[in-house]
Tab-separated table of C-alpha atoms and ligand atoms in Angstrom:
chain	number	residue	atom	x	y	z
E	1	MET	CA	0.363	0.085	0.098
E	2	LYS	CA	1.507	3.644	-0.712
E	3	ILE	CA	0.730	7.014	-0.272
E	4	THR	CA	-0.708	8.704	-3.487
E	5	ASP	CA	-1.398	11.849	-2.306
E	6	ALA	CA	-2.436	14.495	0.380
E	7	LYS	CA	-4.445	17.659	0.856
E	8	VAL	CA	-4.962	20.041	3.715
E	9	PHE	CA	-8.557	21.608	4.352
E	10	VAL	CA	-8.848	25.347	6.032
E	11	CYS	CA	-12.117	26.221	6.445
E	12	SER	CA	-14.136	27.656	8.793
E	13	PRO	CA	-17.849	25.720	10.192
E	14	GLY	CA	-17.893	28.470	13.446
E	15	ARG	CA	-14.555	28.403	13.724
E	16	ASN	CA	-11.299	27.587	12.015
E	17	PHE	CA	-10.287	24.478	11.181
E	18	VAL	CA	-7.439	23.287	9.064
E	19	THR	CA	-7.952	18.946	8.366
E	20	LEU	CA	-5.205	16.848	6.544
E	21	LYS	CA	-6.359	14.394	4.284
E	22	ILE	CA	-4.262	11.084	3.000
E	23	TYR	CA	-4.751	9.453	0.138
E	24	THR	CA	-3.748	6.075	-1.017
E	25	ASP	CA	-3.459	3.563	-3.508
E	26	GLN	CA	-6.494	1.235	-2.786
E	27	GLY	CA	-8.959	3.717	-2.644
E	28	VAL	CA	-8.458	4.218	1.760
E	29	HIS	CA	-8.298	7.975	2.856
E	30	GLY	CA	-7.516	8.616	5.842
E	31	LEU	CA	-8.195	12.340	7.890
E	32	GLY	CA	-6.316	14.122	10.659
E	33	ASP	CA	-6.737	17.316	12.417
E	34	ALA	CA	-4.170	20.118	12.234
E	35	THR	CA	-5.702	22.466	13.863
E	36	LEU	CA	-3.856	25.284	16.182
E	37	ASN	CA	-5.876	28.365	17.925
E	38	GLY	CA	-5.006	31.201	16.172
E	39	ARG	CA	-2.362	29.592	14.262
E	40	GLU	CA	-3.856	27.701	11.882
E	41	LEU	CA	-2.103	28.879	8.566
E	42	ALA	CA	1.310	28.097	10.234
E	43	VAL	CA	0.716	24.336	10.167
E	44	ALA	CA	-1.345	24.343	6.794
E	45	SER	CA	1.992	25.657	4.737
E	46	TYR	CA	4.076	23.593	7.515
E	47	LEU	CA	2.446	20.835	5.972
E	48	THR	CA	2.235	21.554	2.599
E	49	ASP	CA	4.942	23.287	1.688
E	50	HIS	CA	7.185	20.494	3.604
E	51	VAL	CA	5.744	17.652	4.989
E	52	ILE	CA	2.927	16.432	2.308
E	53	PRO	CA	6.076	15.882	-0.842
E	54	MET	CA	7.163	13.386	2.043
E	55	LEU	CA	4.553	11.781	2.417
E	56	ILE	CA	4.295	10.685	-1.122
E	57	GLY	CA	5.555	6.648	-2.335
E	58	ARG	CA	5.476	6.449	1.426
E	59	ASP	CA	3.482	2.759	3.042
E	60	PRO	CA	0.774	3.827	5.100
E	61	ALA	CA	0.896	0.665	7.599
E	62	ASN	CA	4.201	1.773	9.065
E	63	ILE	CA	2.729	4.728	11.204
E	64	GLU	CA	5.543	4.569	14.749
E	65	ASP	CA	8.471	4.780	11.490
E	66	THR	CA	7.038	7.658	10.062
E	67	TRP	CA	6.640	9.250	13.009
E	68	GLN	CA	9.740	9.192	13.548
E	69	TYR	CA	10.925	10.108	9.957
E	70	LEU	CA	8.593	13.187	10.628
E	71	TYR	CA	9.863	13.924	13.854
E	72	ARG	CA	13.491	12.665	14.017
E	73	GLY	CA	13.835	13.558	10.017
E	74	ALA	CA	13.425	17.536	10.802
E	75	TYR	CA	16.559	17.866	12.893
E	76	TRP	CA	14.740	20.641	14.555
E	77	ARG	CA	12.342	19.057	16.930
E	78	LYS	CA	9.368	19.985	18.651
E	79	GLY	CA	7.339	23.279	18.671
E	80	PRO	CA	3.034	23.853	18.186
E	81	VAL	CA	3.410	24.390	15.099
E	82	THR	CA	4.972	21.021	14.141
E	83	MET	CA	3.888	19.057	16.351
E	84	THR	CA	0.830	20.409	15.529
E	85	ALA	CA	1.342	18.802	11.872
E	86	ILE	CA	2.443	15.752	13.072
E	87	SER	CA	0.059	14.409	14.504
E	88	ALA	CA	-2.411	15.296	11.840
E	89	VAL	CA	0.023	12.872	9.392
E	90	ASP	CA	0.055	10.176	13.015
E	91	VAL	CA	-4.126	9.966	12.937
E	92	ALA	CA	-4.479	10.030	9.701
E	93	LEU	CA	-2.344	7.212	9.451
E	94	TRP	CA	-4.203	5.590	12.347
E	95	ASP	CA	-7.314	6.440	10.330
E	96	ILE	CA	-5.629	4.425	7.621
E	97	LYS	CA	-5.027	1.710	9.602
E	98	GLY	CA	-8.733	1.030	11.284
E	99	LYS	CA	-10.446	1.646	8.399
E	100	THR	CA	-7.761	-1.140	6.164
E	101	LEU	CA	-8.407	-3.884	8.717
E	102	ASN	CA	-12.278	-2.737	9.107
E	103	THR	CA	-12.229	-1.795	12.849
E	104	PRO	CA	-12.115	1.384	15.331
E	105	ILE	CA	-9.065	2.760	16.113
E	106	TYR	CA	-9.373	1.363	20.528
E	107	ASN	CA	-8.913	-2.140	19.185
E	108	LEU	CA	-5.855	-2.023	17.689
E	109	ILE	CA	-4.794	0.174	20.349
E	110	GLY	CA	-5.838	-3.353	23.304
E	111	GLY	CA	-9.306	-2.872	23.015
E	112	LYS	CA	-12.474	-1.062	25.250
E	113	SER	CA	-11.430	-1.265	28.940
E	114	ARG	CA	-14.887	0.349	30.078
E	115	THR	CA	-18.420	0.841	28.100
E	116	LYS	CA	-18.311	4.431	27.962
E	117	VAL	CA	-16.299	7.607	28.538
E	118	THR	CA	-16.879	9.731	31.489
E	119	VAL	CA	-17.138	13.437	30.361
E	120	TYR	CA	-17.177	16.800	31.894
E	121	GLY	CA	-19.049	19.877	31.002
E	122	HIS	CA	-18.444	23.898	30.835
E	123	ALA	CA	-20.906	25.714	33.473
E	124	ASN	CA	-19.960	29.710	34.113
E	125	GLY	CA	-21.825	32.926	34.589
E	126	ARG	CA	-21.422	36.338	35.722
E	127	ASP	CA	-21.313	36.157	39.041
E	128	ILE	CA	-22.047	33.011	41.535
E	129	LYS	CA	-25.891	32.701	41.393
E	130	GLU	CA	-25.193	33.008	37.009
E	131	THR	CA	-22.760	30.032	37.407
E	132	ALA	CA	-24.874	27.680	40.261
E	133	GLU	CA	-27.712	27.522	38.365
E	134	ALA	CA	-25.646	26.767	35.346
E	135	VAL	CA	-24.140	23.461	37.238
E	136	GLY	CA	-27.569	22.752	38.092
E	137	ARG	CA	-28.288	22.396	34.692
E	138	PHE	CA	-25.722	19.897	33.492
E	139	ILE	CA	-26.283	18.538	36.826
E	140	GLU	CA	-30.293	18.052	35.584
E	141	ALA	CA	-28.773	16.955	31.971
E	142	GLY	CA	-27.007	13.403	34.084
E	143	TYR	CA	-23.481	14.848	33.662
E	144	VAL	CA	-21.254	14.029	37.243
E	145	ALA	CA	-18.613	16.286	36.685
E	146	VAL	CA	-18.556	19.698	35.867
E	147	ARG	CA	-15.736	22.628	35.389
E	148	ALA	CA	-17.248	25.820	37.101
E	149	GLN	CA	-15.750	29.286	35.684
E	150	THR	CA	-17.252	32.753	37.521
E	151	GLY	CA	-17.472	36.118	36.887
E	152	ILE	CA	-15.539	38.219	39.518
E	153	PRO	CA	-16.165	41.665	40.932
E	154	GLY	CA	-13.812	44.312	39.535
E	155	ILE	CA	-12.355	42.184	36.448
E	156	PRO	CA	-14.134	43.194	33.400
E	157	ALA	CA	-13.670	40.293	31.204
E	158	ILE	CA	-12.060	36.886	32.393
E	159	TYR	CA	-11.194	33.768	30.537
E	160	GLY	CA	-13.040	30.961	29.955
E	161	VAL	CA	-16.198	32.759	31.132
E	162	SER	CA	-17.988	32.606	27.951
E	163	LYS	CA	-21.316	34.813	27.149
E	164	ASP	CA	-22.862	31.898	25.276
E	165	GLU	CA	-23.883	29.251	27.485
E	166	LYS	CA	-24.124	26.501	25.001
E	167	PHE	CA	-20.858	27.731	22.716
E	168	TYR	CA	-17.628	28.664	24.030
E	169	GLU	CA	-15.155	30.015	21.827
E	170	PRO	CA	-12.409	31.871	23.437
E	171	ALA	CA	-11.012	32.935	19.967
E	172	HIS	CA	-11.938	36.258	18.441
E	173	LYS	CA	-12.015	37.621	14.841
E	174	GLY	CA	-9.831	40.191	14.128
E	175	LEU	CA	-6.595	41.129	15.945
E	176	PRO	CA	-6.659	40.110	19.790
E	177	THR	CA	-8.795	41.381	21.942
E	178	GLU	CA	-6.807	42.787	25.739
E	179	GLU	CA	-8.408	41.205	29.046
E	180	SER	CA	-6.942	42.953	32.255
E	181	TRP	CA	-6.153	40.627	35.760
E	182	SER	CA	-6.463	40.719	39.201
E	183	THR	CA	-4.702	37.900	41.122
E	184	GLU	CA	-5.701	39.130	44.753
E	185	LYS	CA	-9.802	39.930	43.019
E	186	TYR	CA	-9.246	36.281	41.977
E	187	MET	CA	-7.770	34.448	44.887
E	188	ASN	CA	-10.592	35.657	47.375
E	189	PHE	CA	-13.399	35.278	44.404
E	190	VAL	CA	-12.772	31.624	43.896
E	191	PRO	CA	-13.703	29.621	47.554
E	192	LYS	CA	-16.372	31.189	47.657
E	193	LEU	CA	-18.061	30.329	44.297
E	194	PHE	CA	-17.183	26.343	45.421
E	195	ASP	CA	-18.802	27.249	49.076
E	196	GLU	CA	-21.969	28.064	47.305
E	197	LEU	CA	-21.650	25.024	44.858
E	198	ARG	CA	-20.831	22.883	47.608
E	199	SER	CA	-23.288	23.798	50.193
E	200	ARG	CA	-26.091	23.803	46.553
E	201	TYR	CA	-25.102	20.182	45.577
E	202	GLY	CA	-23.664	18.482	48.022
E	203	THR	CA	-20.587	16.099	46.930
E	204	ASP	CA	-21.954	13.711	44.805
E	205	VAL	CA	-21.205	16.297	41.827
E	206	ASN	CA	-17.486	15.786	40.667
E	207	LEU	CA	-16.300	19.784	40.347
E	208	LEU	CA	-13.435	21.376	38.833
E	209	HIS	CA	-12.122	24.451	37.585
E	210	ASP	CA	-9.010	26.066	34.875
E	211	ALA	CA	-6.674	28.535	36.994
E	212	HIS	CA	-5.868	29.069	33.103
E	213	HIS	CA	-1.651	29.712	34.594
E	214	ARG	CA	-2.031	32.411	36.151
E	215	LEU	CA	-1.214	31.891	39.407
E	216	THR	CA	2.843	31.885	40.996
E	217	PRO	CA	3.457	27.905	42.421
E	218	ILE	CA	3.058	29.575	45.825
E	219	GLN	CA	-0.344	31.644	44.756
E	220	ALA	CA	-1.338	27.878	43.286
E	221	ALA	CA	-0.343	26.254	46.351
E	222	ARG	CA	-2.349	29.370	48.524
E	223	LEU	CA	-5.801	28.396	45.870
E	224	GLY	CA	-5.763	24.685	46.517
E	225	LYS	CA	-5.351	25.258	49.812
E	226	ASP	CA	-8.472	27.181	50.231
E	227	LEU	CA	-10.191	25.036	48.019
E	228	GLU	CA	-9.710	21.862	49.612
E	229	PRO	CA	-12.783	21.880	51.812
E	230	TYR	CA	-14.545	21.708	48.864
E	231	ARG	CA	-13.247	18.536	47.129
E	232	LEU	CA	-12.476	19.377	43.776
E	233	PHE	CA	-11.991	16.691	41.123
E	234	TRP	CA	-9.340	18.534	39.888
E	235	LEU	CA	-7.717	22.493	39.765
E	236	GLU	CA	-6.330	22.564	36.280
E	237	ASP	CA	-3.184	24.541	34.962
E	238	ALA	CA	-2.905	26.036	38.148
E	239	THR	CA	0.561	27.710	37.377
E	240	PRO	CA	2.712	28.259	34.026
E	241	ALA	CA	4.742	24.259	33.492
E	242	GLU	CA	7.280	24.940	31.486
E	243	LEU	CA	9.234	25.123	34.495
E	244	GLN	CA	8.040	21.448	35.868
E	245	GLU	CA	10.232	21.674	39.150
E	246	GLY	CA	7.300	24.962	39.816
E	247	PHE	CA	4.858	22.508	40.463
E	248	ARG	CA	7.081	20.891	43.698
E	249	ILE	CA	5.672	23.741	45.698
E	250	ILE	CA	2.234	23.288	44.595
E	251	ARG	CA	2.050	19.426	45.864
E	252	GLN	CA	3.785	19.881	49.446
E	253	HIS	CA	1.561	22.476	50.335
E	254	THR	CA	-1.975	20.607	48.958
E	255	THR	CA	-4.045	17.694	48.877
E	256	THR	CA	-6.337	19.510	45.683
E	257	PRO	CA	-5.943	16.944	43.214
E	258	LEU	CA	-3.834	18.724	39.935
E	259	ALA	CA	-4.223	18.762	36.009
E	260	VAL	CA	-1.783	19.944	33.522
E	261	GLY	CA	-0.498	19.762	30.190
E	262	GLU	CA	-3.244	20.786	26.969
E	263	ILE	CA	-0.702	23.261	25.816
E	264	PHE	CA	2.417	20.765	25.815
E	265	ASP	CA	4.076	20.240	22.404
E	266	SER	CA	5.994	16.958	24.006
E	267	VAL	CA	5.723	14.180	25.998
E	268	TRP	CA	9.291	15.548	27.102
E	269	ASP	CA	6.640	18.753	28.583
E	270	ALA	CA	5.450	15.565	31.027
E	271	LYS	CA	8.006	14.111	32.311
E	272	THR	CA	9.102	15.646	35.352
E	273	LEU	CA	5.746	16.017	36.615
E	274	ILE	CA	4.838	12.262	35.926
E	275	SER	CA	8.058	10.643	37.446
E	276	GLU	CA	7.586	12.840	40.585
E	277	GLN	CA	4.041	12.353	40.725
E	278	LEU	CA	3.509	15.866	41.416
E	279	ILE	CA	-0.067	15.931	38.789
E	280	ASP	CA	-2.995	13.697	39.182
E	281	TYR	CA	-4.170	14.179	35.683
E	282	LEU	CA	-2.399	15.029	31.965
E	283	ARG	CA	-4.265	17.053	29.830
E	284	MET	CA	-2.778	16.147	26.321
E	285	GLU	CA	-5.284	14.857	23.389
E	286	PRO	CA	-3.741	13.482	20.344
E	287	LEU	CA	-3.469	16.902	18.673
E	288	ARG	CA	-0.588	19.108	20.120
E	289	GLY	CA	1.764	16.537	21.300
E	290	GLY	CA	2.600	14.926	17.927
E	291	GLY	CA	-0.634	12.709	17.865
E	292	LEU	CA	-1.916	9.011	19.317
E	293	THR	CA	1.502	7.216	19.277
E	294	PRO	CA	3.552	9.679	21.807
E	295	LEU	CA	0.193	9.629	23.775
E	296	LYS	CA	-0.143	5.816	23.949
E	297	LYS	CA	3.754	5.927	25.092
E	298	ILE	CA	3.159	8.942	27.865
E	299	ALA	CA	-0.065	7.146	29.056
E	300	SER	CA	1.543	3.667	29.338
E	301	PHE	CA	4.642	6.082	31.804
E	302	ALA	CA	1.710	7.743	33.613
E	303	ASP	CA	0.373	4.823	34.474
E	304	MET	CA	3.657	3.470	36.032
E	305	PHE	CA	3.331	6.881	38.422
E	306	HIS	CA	-0.227	7.104	39.341
E	307	VAL	CA	-1.585	9.347	36.649
E	308	GLN	CA	-4.390	9.275	34.538
E	309	THR	CA	-5.759	11.096	31.380
E	310	GLY	CA	-7.764	14.028	31.029
E	311	CYS	CA	-8.099	14.681	27.526
E	312	HIS	CA	-8.433	18.347	26.152
E	313	GLY	CA	-11.845	18.783	24.668
E	314	ALA	CA	-12.020	22.714	23.782
E	315	THR	CA	-14.145	23.173	20.647
E	316	ASP	CA	-11.400	24.612	18.809
E	317	MET	CA	-10.063	21.201	18.132
E	318	SER	CA	-12.464	19.823	15.276
E	319	PRO	CA	-14.176	16.483	15.719
E	320	ILE	CA	-12.164	14.608	14.511
E	321	THR	CA	-9.460	15.103	17.134
E	322	LEU	CA	-12.315	14.118	19.589
E	323	GLY	CA	-13.218	11.042	17.605
E	324	THR	CA	-9.570	9.839	18.100
E	325	SER	CA	-9.286	10.931	21.878
E	326	LEU	CA	-12.632	8.685	22.532
E	327	ASN	CA	-11.418	5.612	21.093
E	328	PHE	CA	-8.149	6.584	23.431
E	329	ASP	CA	-10.340	6.719	25.848
E	330	ILE	CA	-12.304	3.710	26.164
E	331	SER	CA	-9.588	1.684	25.663
E	332	ILE	CA	-6.575	2.575	27.913
E	333	PRO	CA	-6.831	1.517	31.861
E	334	ASN	CA	-6.281	4.956	33.626
E	335	PHE	CA	-8.408	7.153	31.354
E	336	GLY	CA	-9.669	9.993	33.944
E	337	LEU	CA	-12.476	12.062	32.713
E	338	GLN	CA	-12.619	13.415	29.363
E	339	GLU	CA	-13.461	17.072	28.435
E	340	TYR	CA	-16.992	18.057	26.233
E	341	MET	CA	-18.309	20.692	24.740
E	342	TRP	CA	-20.746	21.051	21.725
E	343	HIS	CA	-19.040	21.944	18.789
E	344	THR	CA	-21.673	24.105	16.374
E	345	LYS	CA	-24.165	22.550	14.594
E	346	GLU	CA	-22.442	23.844	11.111
E	347	THR	CA	-18.958	22.123	12.271
E	348	ASP	CA	-20.739	18.725	12.871
E	349	GLU	CA	-22.430	18.954	9.596
E	350	VAL	CA	-18.673	19.391	8.319
E	351	PHE	CA	-17.407	16.575	10.344
E	352	PRO	CA	-20.108	13.997	10.138
E	353	HIS	CA	-19.125	11.503	13.274
E	354	HIS	CA	-19.998	8.389	14.880
E	355	TYR	CA	-19.377	9.314	18.815
E	356	TYR	CA	-22.550	10.608	20.807
E	357	PHE	CA	-23.539	11.806	23.784
E	358	GLU	CA	-25.498	10.266	26.402
E	359	ARG	CA	-26.368	11.903	29.756
E	360	GLY	CA	-22.816	12.907	30.837
E	361	PHE	CA	-20.457	10.018	29.183
E	362	LEU	CA	-19.108	10.156	25.206
E	363	TYR	CA	-19.205	6.711	23.160
E	364	PRO	CA	-17.230	6.136	20.255
E	365	GLY	CA	-19.367	4.424	18.031
E	366	ASP	CA	-18.369	1.410	15.953
E	367	ALA	CA	-17.097	2.760	12.982
E	368	PRO	CA	-13.807	1.962	11.419
E	369	GLY	CA	-10.636	3.781	11.943
E	370	HIS	CA	-11.592	7.129	14.516
E	371	GLY	CA	-15.369	7.524	13.074
E	372	VAL	CA	-14.859	10.973	11.769
E	373	ASP	CA	-15.414	12.137	8.217
E	374	PHE	CA	-14.990	15.126	6.525
E	375	ASP	CA	-17.460	16.874	3.808
E	376	GLU	CA	-15.421	19.330	1.436
E	377	LYS	CA	-18.122	20.478	-0.528
E	378	LEU	CA	-19.742	21.780	2.780
E	379	ALA	CA	-16.360	23.112	4.617
E	380	ALA	CA	-15.601	25.003	1.099
E	381	LYS	CA	-18.718	27.120	2.005
E	382	PHE	CA	-17.078	28.382	4.966
E	383	PRO	CA	-13.672	30.153	4.053
E	384	TYR	CA	-11.145	30.740	6.862
E	385	GLU	CA	-11.324	34.097	9.026
E	386	ARG	CA	-8.452	35.601	10.843
E	387	ALA	CA	-9.089	35.018	14.809
E	388	TYR	CA	-6.869	34.761	17.855
E	389	LEU	CA	-6.889	34.389	21.581
E	390	PRO	CA	-6.928	37.130	23.466
E	391	VAL	CA	-4.227	38.657	25.819
E	392	ASN	CA	-4.280	39.369	29.172
E	393	ARG	CA	-2.546	42.402	31.054
E	394	LYS	CA	-2.795	43.240	34.966
E	395	PHE	CA	-4.279	46.439	35.914
E	396	ASP	CA	-0.972	48.173	35.113
E	397	GLY	CA	-0.288	46.849	31.827
E	398	THR	CA	2.105	44.267	32.598
E	399	MET	CA	1.674	41.441	30.174
E	400	TRP	CA	0.576	38.605	32.066
E	401	ASN	CA	-0.456	34.496	31.010
E	402	TRP	CA	-3.446	34.000	29.215
V	501	LIG	C1	-9.301	25.448	28.029
V	501	LIG	C2	-9.071	25.657	26.801
V	501	LIG	O1	-10.829	24.078	27.541
V	501	LIG	C3	-9.911	24.538	28.336
V	501	LIG	O2	-9.723	23.791	29.341
V	501	LIG	O3	-8.358	25.787	29.119
V	501	LIG	O4	-11.058	26.467	25.684
V	501	LIG	C4	-7.906	26.540	25.669
V	501	LIG	O5	-8.248	27.678	26.804
V	501	LIG	C5	-8.283	26.203	24.446
V	501	LIG	O6	-8.194	24.912	24.041
V	501	LIG	C6	-7.124	27.697	23.893
V	501	LIG	O7	-7.187	27.443	22.721
V	502	LIG	MG1	-8.206	24.349	29.966
């Protein structure tokens, strides 16, 4: 079997997505997601100008060798553009492998370890009351885990709090917008939200919170301690993780479980965090870090250190990534929790898929490969629109982490 061609499609059915399609001489094709929020065209060019010419003529069955060829062979390793491009190729090859053997990807990586995939939804509101009501709606809909983010008095716009309850879209069209930040206001207010949530809904529901990398390690340790009475399922991205050792400080001080990894572009970014048991959940999915091939490896490594997975599932990754994540989640022994946000109707139509949601759980379906398709004709009706994530400054103007 040989790869005969590959094409990159950029479309915007509600938001921008980059899709790679790999064709073979046996009529089977594979699909990979290559979306990098706010930097989409760089990945499209990396694939079209540099990767696709190297794929033609290769045997698509040799997934590991192709991964090593693109990673080691480039000389310049890692980085989000490179690794997102490699992910798209890797996932498309797993898709081809599944279609060729007429079986879902989960059967290629060990079969099912569970019957369904537990997900968490995103509840948010402008204040505690609104957020608490939103959490209540998720519980009524059958969710057993809910992430809660609230507006903070004195901070005009806060990342992660959407204006639209159903469709959360962090990127804005045009040039980046600016938000402002006060760590003090945030740290004083967040425990009040969880106090209210526990008194309204009791201890059965799993509650999560995302700090979006905005705290220093010692501040994160303080927040983790303050949140201990409310028994969070996890506190996510408490501090930036370029300095993995920073998590030692947090870990020393709090029993609040920690999750990190949605921005990691290499499994090496998680090595110290896992081997020193500094985190509880790894947030990498089969997109940013080079695809399913390295994700399987880091998940097995994590399993040896009692670390579970919690795949990033925001809507700025296409349904191809979600379909692939679900095949991974249902199979591995140390699955923890899957993030789930709703794609728009237009996105779902451009990417018809076999996975489905039922009362708090996702099911990958039984279609061969990852089970997600791509409607090229429909996609062509939604051209690319430039959009960026907001940038964030402290009130004195200092640039801060988003
Ligand atoms: C968020 C994401 O889902 C999450 O946990 O942190 O919405 C993230 O901000 C976006 O994926 C960025 O593109
Ligand atoms: Mg996050």
